[in-house]
């Protein structure tokens, strides 16, 4: 039993029913015998099989046993010959007219089965379609479907007919009337005659410019499948040494199928760099972090890593590739990404990020893809200019013939000896040229059955037919191995094949490697499909029941369980949509995809996380718990900037959820998202709290609710309460073993504690613990290092603060962390201010504010602008005297900011108003002082309170109120002392 592309022919005699009414059965039987003989012998002669006789109707199938490249042509030639020979028969009777037939032919996928009782049977919609087309044809007509037309239009004359409304078909069916035999010549397509010289020249010019200017450049080479893009680029790269130094050239190909395509392409680049460049190889040997990233990516590409353990984040992977490229840049670099039409959004963003971040490297990035790449919503794709695109067009017939002849003459084909072309070889070349239609891939398929692939639904039927014919010519054990391996994916190992209890004999593997259908991986027992169309066709030929069983077994053994469980769910739904196991299988798929999506979320790979989590959410059974998948999906959407959909996802569960826990957890997420946008009334929070109090074990809902409390407390300056809420959320996350939530909340706890009444020493102890925990994830380390630097600066440990900031800055720079830069700028601003370097402090605060405003974080940005203005006011002054230098500019800035204080958070409002009072600007000082004292009652940030008391002390001193000044200074000292901020305490004591 197998699924395959077949061509089905239906024909019958015209007017048979009326004839049977008026003619004696015996002469009628004689006519039928003659008719059957003509049909049977003609079908057999053209390589088809008569599947059944139904009265005067005949069904024949081509490609059921063994596929041929020209099965559609054979079916049409059969129909033409039968029509001619049946026309020579006379219907019984004195003046019986010539017999006539009408015929329908359709090509498509079908299931071919054999049994002792029923013999061969072809099952599929293509059978019904051929029968309906035959019914639509009138006497003498041959009507075909679009697939047959595509396969044979250059050999037969065809005319489209109005789409047919056929019985059993929901939509009208495109159809074509075959009116005659064509010449077989390729119809002109308007493309200029080319030999690829022009395209090679453009690529060489791009390389010369890269070498000359030492500036990176990206070039896209676009063309339809099989047009020769890969070969063109390989030849052009081989010529680059004639235009400058010989480059280090590395190639990567994106597979069209499987769960690890993005990682596989990146690993190909990394492996090629370390093979070809000694400096890159030395970097991997001497830099343990780079080596760890390379190893982890390779494990992910081969599905060898536990799905619960996240690999390196996209920032870390990008950094490692940049480091290797920079190391290898002792010579010009060429990186070729082939098959980018299969790339996920993550890889496309990765490629664009590389070229943007390495502008001064002599790097030529060549992106090879089908024209569909131009439709992808990726910044660098949208920005492509005409001079950056090499458009590869079809070959003209003379060039096609030259390519075919060179392949045969050079002995490039496995079964052709290298010799002068004899008659048989010239026939082969002519056929390849004829069927190739200017496409080098089609030509090569005709000659050696090799092709890069695409999913079967998208593969032109001609390529499917050619690949199917090639597979049928392989030994049985090689065919079997291709089918088994195709289920695993485009890359696989011998151990994974063994999990399916299907032995992979060494002879079959060696045979397929020799035929260049399989390639060998970097480690023993690792293989990949060298030609992706072979992979796709081999997979689609397997019956769905077998695919289902193998996908399921692979998933149950931990081989990319999300991908394989999901495939199993899809297949079971197609085979038995009412199967009782479907819900349980879907739950397994959802759980596995949720793990994979959460891992991507932890790695900040937002395109992959969004895709995986959306699929997980869709697969949760209607009666299952949907809250975890919904909340994770909502998080991914929010972090991707799609706040509207992030809200919609959880709103749907709140509206339609079948259990209270789902509803409560998603309602908490709803409110949390609203709070992050500043739109949550505390009355709503109280209502939700009343519901949650009835179920203290609903840890997921409580965890999100406590995070909601954090946002509300921070907005009101209640930092101790915010710290307690983070701690409570953390306990709930640990109660359900949620590592994703735990990591996020530990970082949040570290950040919130910077402003809480917790002593600095205790804050630093937590930072030390987290530095160990997040040693392998520098993205999470940055906020911890920034918090550590702030605490050390408050203690007066300038050396320790500088070291922490230097490590954070290095990570921010290497990983290109915009928001990480904001955190380090804030911490650096404080450290510089405490050290008395107010110029540097102002610069860092202002840079952080600029970045936050670009991203729309206005309240915090305004607070940082206030802090920058305060540093400006302090420049060039003695700490023991009121500020003078910069005071005028600072005063203007404070007045302008004071008008926007309602947009600020509590910290910003307090610092802005106290600075205005200190500088003597901003209107009524008594009104401002009243507002300041009111806000001070609401906040419990000791350092913030101390800073405000210092401002008030300096104000009183300026006004000559020494007793009040001393009282305010004493309050500042008490505030700093409460958390152990010794550096700030010493400064106040020195002032007094």
Short mmCIF file of C-alpha atoms in Angstrom, two decimals, residues 342-592:
data_model
loop_
_atom_site.label_atom_id
_atom_site.label_comp_id
_atom_site.label_asym_id
_atom_site.label_seq_id
_atom_site.Cartn_x
_atom_site.Cartn_y
_atom_site.Cartn_z
CA UNK A 342 12.04 27.76 3.68
CA UNK A 343 13.56 29.88 6.45
CA UNK A 344 11.45 30.71 9.46
CA UNK A 345 11.00 34.31 10.51
CA UNK A 346 13.65 33.84 13.19
CA UNK A 347 16.36 32.87 10.69
CA UNK A 348 15.48 35.71 8.32
CA UNK A 349 15.74 38.20 11.19
CA UNK A 350 18.99 36.49 12.22
CA UNK A 351 20.49 36.97 8.73
CA UNK A 352 19.45 40.62 8.63
CA UNK A 353 20.84 41.20 12.11
CA UNK A 354 24.22 39.79 11.09
CA UNK A 355 24.63 42.08 8.08
CA UNK A 356 23.44 45.12 10.06
CA UNK A 357 25.78 44.47 12.98
CA UNK A 358 28.94 43.86 10.92
CA UNK A 359 29.05 46.87 8.59
CA UNK A 360 32.87 47.19 8.59
CA UNK A 361 33.65 43.58 7.78
CA UNK A 362 34.67 42.46 4.26
CA UNK A 363 31.61 40.22 4.14
CA UNK A 364 29.42 39.35 1.15
CA UNK A 365 26.16 37.70 2.22
CA UNK A 366 24.40 35.93 -0.67
CA UNK A 367 20.79 34.97 -0.01
CA UNK A 368 19.48 32.41 -2.50
CA UNK A 369 15.73 31.88 -2.66
CA UNK A 370 12.62 31.59 -4.74
CA UNK A 371 10.82 34.81 -5.64
CA UNK A 372 8.39 34.28 -2.74
CA UNK A 373 11.13 35.59 -0.43
CA UNK A 374 10.35 39.10 -1.66
CA UNK A 375 6.90 38.78 -0.04
CA UNK A 376 8.25 38.08 3.46
CA UNK A 377 7.67 40.80 6.05
CA UNK A 378 11.29 41.24 7.12
CA UNK A 379 13.08 44.62 7.20
CA UNK A 380 16.07 43.66 5.08
CA UNK A 381 13.85 41.97 2.49
CA UNK A 382 11.61 45.03 2.26
CA UNK A 383 14.69 47.23 1.89
CA UNK A 384 16.18 45.29 -1.04
CA UNK A 385 17.02 47.57 -3.97
CA UNK A 386 17.09 46.50 -7.60
CA UNK A 387 20.89 46.53 -7.68
CA UNK A 388 20.92 44.08 -4.72
CA UNK A 389 18.81 41.47 -6.55
CA UNK A 390 20.08 39.04 -9.20
CA UNK A 391 17.08 37.66 -11.09
CA UNK A 392 17.80 34.21 -12.55
CA UNK A 393 15.65 33.44 -15.58
CA UNK A 394 15.00 30.22 -17.58
CA UNK A 395 17.58 28.98 -20.05
CA UNK A 396 16.90 29.08 -23.74
CA UNK A 397 16.85 25.68 -25.58
CA UNK A 398 20.44 25.89 -26.90
CA UNK A 399 21.74 26.50 -23.37
CA UNK A 400 19.52 23.71 -22.02
CA UNK A 401 20.91 21.31 -24.59
CA UNK A 402 24.47 22.34 -23.77
CA UNK A 403 23.88 21.69 -20.05
CA UNK A 404 22.36 18.26 -20.68
CA UNK A 405 25.13 17.28 -23.07
CA UNK A 406 27.86 18.40 -20.66
CA UNK A 407 26.34 16.38 -17.82
CA UNK A 408 26.30 13.24 -19.94
CA UNK A 409 29.70 13.77 -21.57
CA UNK A 410 31.40 14.55 -18.25
CA UNK A 411 30.17 11.29 -16.76
CA UNK A 412 28.29 13.19 -14.07
CA UNK A 413 25.47 10.67 -14.13
CA UNK A 414 25.74 7.53 -12.02
CA UNK A 415 24.71 5.20 -14.83
CA UNK A 416 26.36 6.91 -17.85
CA UNK A 417 29.95 6.28 -18.88
CA UNK A 418 32.16 9.23 -19.85
CA UNK A 419 32.49 8.97 -23.62
CA UNK A 420 31.61 10.79 -26.79
CA UNK A 421 27.87 11.09 -27.15
CA UNK A 422 26.38 8.12 -28.96
CA UNK A 423 22.90 7.95 -30.41
CA UNK A 424 21.27 6.81 -27.17
CA UNK A 425 22.92 9.62 -25.22
CA UNK A 426 21.79 12.19 -27.79
CA UNK A 427 18.21 10.96 -27.42
CA UNK A 428 18.56 11.33 -23.65
CA UNK A 429 19.88 14.87 -24.04
CA UNK A 430 17.07 15.74 -26.41
CA UNK A 431 14.44 14.46 -23.98
CA UNK A 432 15.99 16.34 -21.08
CA UNK A 433 16.13 19.53 -23.12
CA UNK A 434 12.55 19.09 -24.25
CA UNK A 435 11.06 18.35 -20.83
CA UNK A 436 13.31 20.74 -18.95
CA UNK A 437 11.51 23.90 -20.13
CA UNK A 438 14.65 25.96 -19.56
CA UNK A 439 14.91 24.79 -15.96
CA UNK A 440 18.30 23.21 -15.11
CA UNK A 441 16.74 21.22 -12.29
CA UNK A 442 14.24 19.57 -14.61
CA UNK A 443 17.07 18.74 -16.97
CA UNK A 444 19.17 17.21 -14.25
CA UNK A 445 16.16 15.26 -12.93
CA UNK A 446 15.69 13.73 -16.35
CA UNK A 447 19.33 12.71 -16.33
CA UNK A 448 20.11 11.74 -12.76
CA UNK A 449 16.93 12.22 -10.74
CA UNK A 450 18.37 14.83 -8.36
CA UNK A 451 16.56 17.89 -7.10
CA UNK A 452 16.33 20.28 -4.20
CA UNK A 453 12.83 19.87 -2.81
CA UNK A 454 9.67 21.49 -1.72
CA UNK A 455 6.49 20.12 -0.10
CA UNK A 456 4.53 17.88 -2.46
CA UNK A 457 1.56 20.21 -2.56
CA UNK A 458 3.83 22.84 -4.08
CA UNK A 459 6.08 20.67 -6.24
CA UNK A 460 5.17 20.89 -9.92
CA UNK A 461 3.63 17.61 -11.01
CA UNK A 462 6.44 17.14 -13.53
CA UNK A 463 9.04 17.13 -10.77
CA UNK A 464 6.91 14.83 -8.62
CA UNK A 465 6.61 12.44 -11.52
CA UNK A 466 10.35 12.52 -12.19
CA UNK A 467 11.29 11.99 -8.55
CA UNK A 468 8.73 9.22 -8.21
CA UNK A 469 10.19 7.50 -11.25
CA UNK A 470 13.68 7.76 -9.78
CA UNK A 471 12.56 6.27 -6.46
CA UNK A 472 10.84 3.38 -8.24
CA UNK A 473 14.13 2.55 -9.98
CA UNK A 474 15.97 2.16 -6.67
CA UNK A 475 16.41 -1.23 -4.99
CA UNK A 476 13.61 -2.15 -2.60
CA UNK A 477 15.76 -1.77 0.53
CA UNK A 478 16.83 1.74 -0.54
CA UNK A 479 13.23 2.74 -1.27
CA UNK A 480 12.21 1.49 2.15
CA UNK A 481 14.98 3.41 3.93
CA UNK A 482 14.03 6.64 2.16
CA UNK A 483 10.45 6.25 3.37
CA UNK A 484 11.42 5.54 6.98
CA UNK A 485 13.94 8.38 7.12
CA UNK A 486 11.53 10.84 5.54
CA UNK A 487 9.27 10.60 8.59
CA UNK A 488 12.10 11.58 10.94
CA UNK A 489 12.87 14.74 8.96
CA UNK A 490 15.33 16.24 6.53
CA UNK A 491 18.13 15.25 8.93
CA UNK A 492 18.20 12.01 10.87
CA UNK A 493 20.42 9.52 12.65
CA UNK A 494 20.74 5.77 12.52
CA UNK A 495 19.60 5.66 16.16
CA UNK A 496 16.39 7.51 15.31
CA UNK A 497 15.68 5.06 12.48
CA UNK A 498 16.20 2.22 14.95
CA UNK A 499 13.46 3.67 17.19
CA UNK A 500 10.97 2.79 14.46
CA UNK A 501 12.00 -0.89 14.54
CA UNK A 502 12.88 -0.57 10.88
CA UNK A 503 16.45 -1.74 10.29
CA UNK A 504 18.58 0.54 8.14
CA UNK A 505 21.08 -1.81 6.45
CA UNK A 506 24.49 -0.33 5.81
CA UNK A 507 24.23 -1.36 2.16
CA UNK A 508 21.11 0.79 1.68
CA UNK A 509 22.70 3.79 3.40
CA UNK A 510 25.92 3.47 1.42
CA UNK A 511 23.99 3.07 -1.81
CA UNK A 512 21.95 6.22 -1.21
CA UNK A 513 25.06 8.18 -0.19
CA UNK A 514 26.83 7.05 -3.35
CA UNK A 515 23.84 8.11 -5.42
CA UNK A 516 24.06 11.53 -3.73
CA UNK A 517 20.52 11.17 -2.40
CA UNK A 518 21.81 11.20 1.19
CA UNK A 519 24.69 13.16 2.69
CA UNK A 520 26.71 12.32 5.78
CA UNK A 521 26.67 14.52 8.88
CA UNK A 522 29.55 15.70 11.03
CA UNK A 523 29.36 12.69 13.35
CA UNK A 524 29.08 8.96 12.64
CA UNK A 525 25.52 7.82 12.07
CA UNK A 526 24.20 11.25 11.08
CA UNK A 527 22.65 11.78 7.62
CA UNK A 528 20.57 14.25 5.68
CA UNK A 529 18.55 14.28 2.48
CA UNK A 530 20.77 15.87 -0.15
CA UNK A 531 17.79 16.48 -2.42
CA UNK A 532 14.71 17.73 -0.69
CA UNK A 533 12.25 16.71 -3.38
CA UNK A 534 13.33 13.11 -2.79
CA UNK A 535 12.50 13.60 0.87
CA UNK A 536 9.08 15.10 0.20
CA UNK A 537 8.01 12.56 -2.40
CA UNK A 538 9.28 9.64 -0.30
CA UNK A 539 7.25 10.92 2.64
CA UNK A 540 4.04 11.48 0.73
CA UNK A 541 4.24 7.99 -0.81
CA UNK A 542 3.83 6.39 2.62
CA UNK A 543 0.27 5.57 3.56
CA UNK A 544 -1.05 7.82 6.32
CA UNK A 545 -1.56 4.97 8.77
CA UNK A 546 2.14 4.15 8.66
CA UNK A 547 3.12 7.81 8.92
CA UNK A 548 0.81 8.16 11.93
CA UNK A 549 2.36 5.21 13.74
CA UNK A 550 5.94 6.34 13.07
CA UNK A 551 5.37 9.98 14.00
CA UNK A 552 3.77 8.85 17.21
CA UNK A 553 6.58 6.47 18.08
CA UNK A 554 9.24 9.11 17.46
CA UNK A 555 7.38 11.58 19.65
CA UNK A 556 6.96 9.04 22.44
CA UNK A 557 10.74 8.42 22.35
CA UNK A 558 11.45 12.14 22.74
CA UNK A 559 12.50 12.91 19.17
CA UNK A 560 11.13 16.43 18.50
CA UNK A 561 7.88 15.49 20.26
CA UNK A 562 6.08 18.73 19.43
CA UNK A 563 6.63 18.30 15.70
CA UNK A 564 5.88 14.58 15.57
CA UNK A 565 2.87 14.58 17.93
CA UNK A 566 1.38 17.44 15.91
CA UNK A 567 1.89 15.51 12.67
CA UNK A 568 0.26 12.47 14.29
CA UNK A 569 -2.77 14.54 15.35
CA UNK A 570 -3.19 15.89 11.83
CA UNK A 571 -2.98 12.42 10.30
CA UNK A 572 -5.35 10.81 12.80
CA UNK A 573 -7.83 13.64 12.21
CA UNK A 574 -7.71 12.97 8.48
CA UNK A 575 -8.01 9.20 8.87
CA UNK A 576 -10.45 8.86 11.76
CA UNK A 577 -11.82 12.22 12.94
CA UNK A 578 -14.11 10.51 15.44
CA UNK A 579 -11.36 8.38 17.00
CA UNK A 580 -11.56 8.42 20.80
CA UNK A 581 -7.79 8.75 21.02
CA UNK A 582 -7.68 12.02 19.08
CA UNK A 583 -8.25 14.20 22.14
CA UNK A 584 -5.50 12.53 24.17
CA UNK A 585 -3.09 12.70 21.25
CA UNK A 586 -3.88 16.38 20.72
CA UNK A 587 -3.23 17.00 24.41
CA UNK A 588 0.21 15.34 24.07
CA UNK A 589 0.95 17.51 21.03
CA UNK A 590 -0.19 20.66 22.81
CA UNK A 591 1.95 19.84 25.84
CA UNK A 592 5.04 19.18 23.72
#
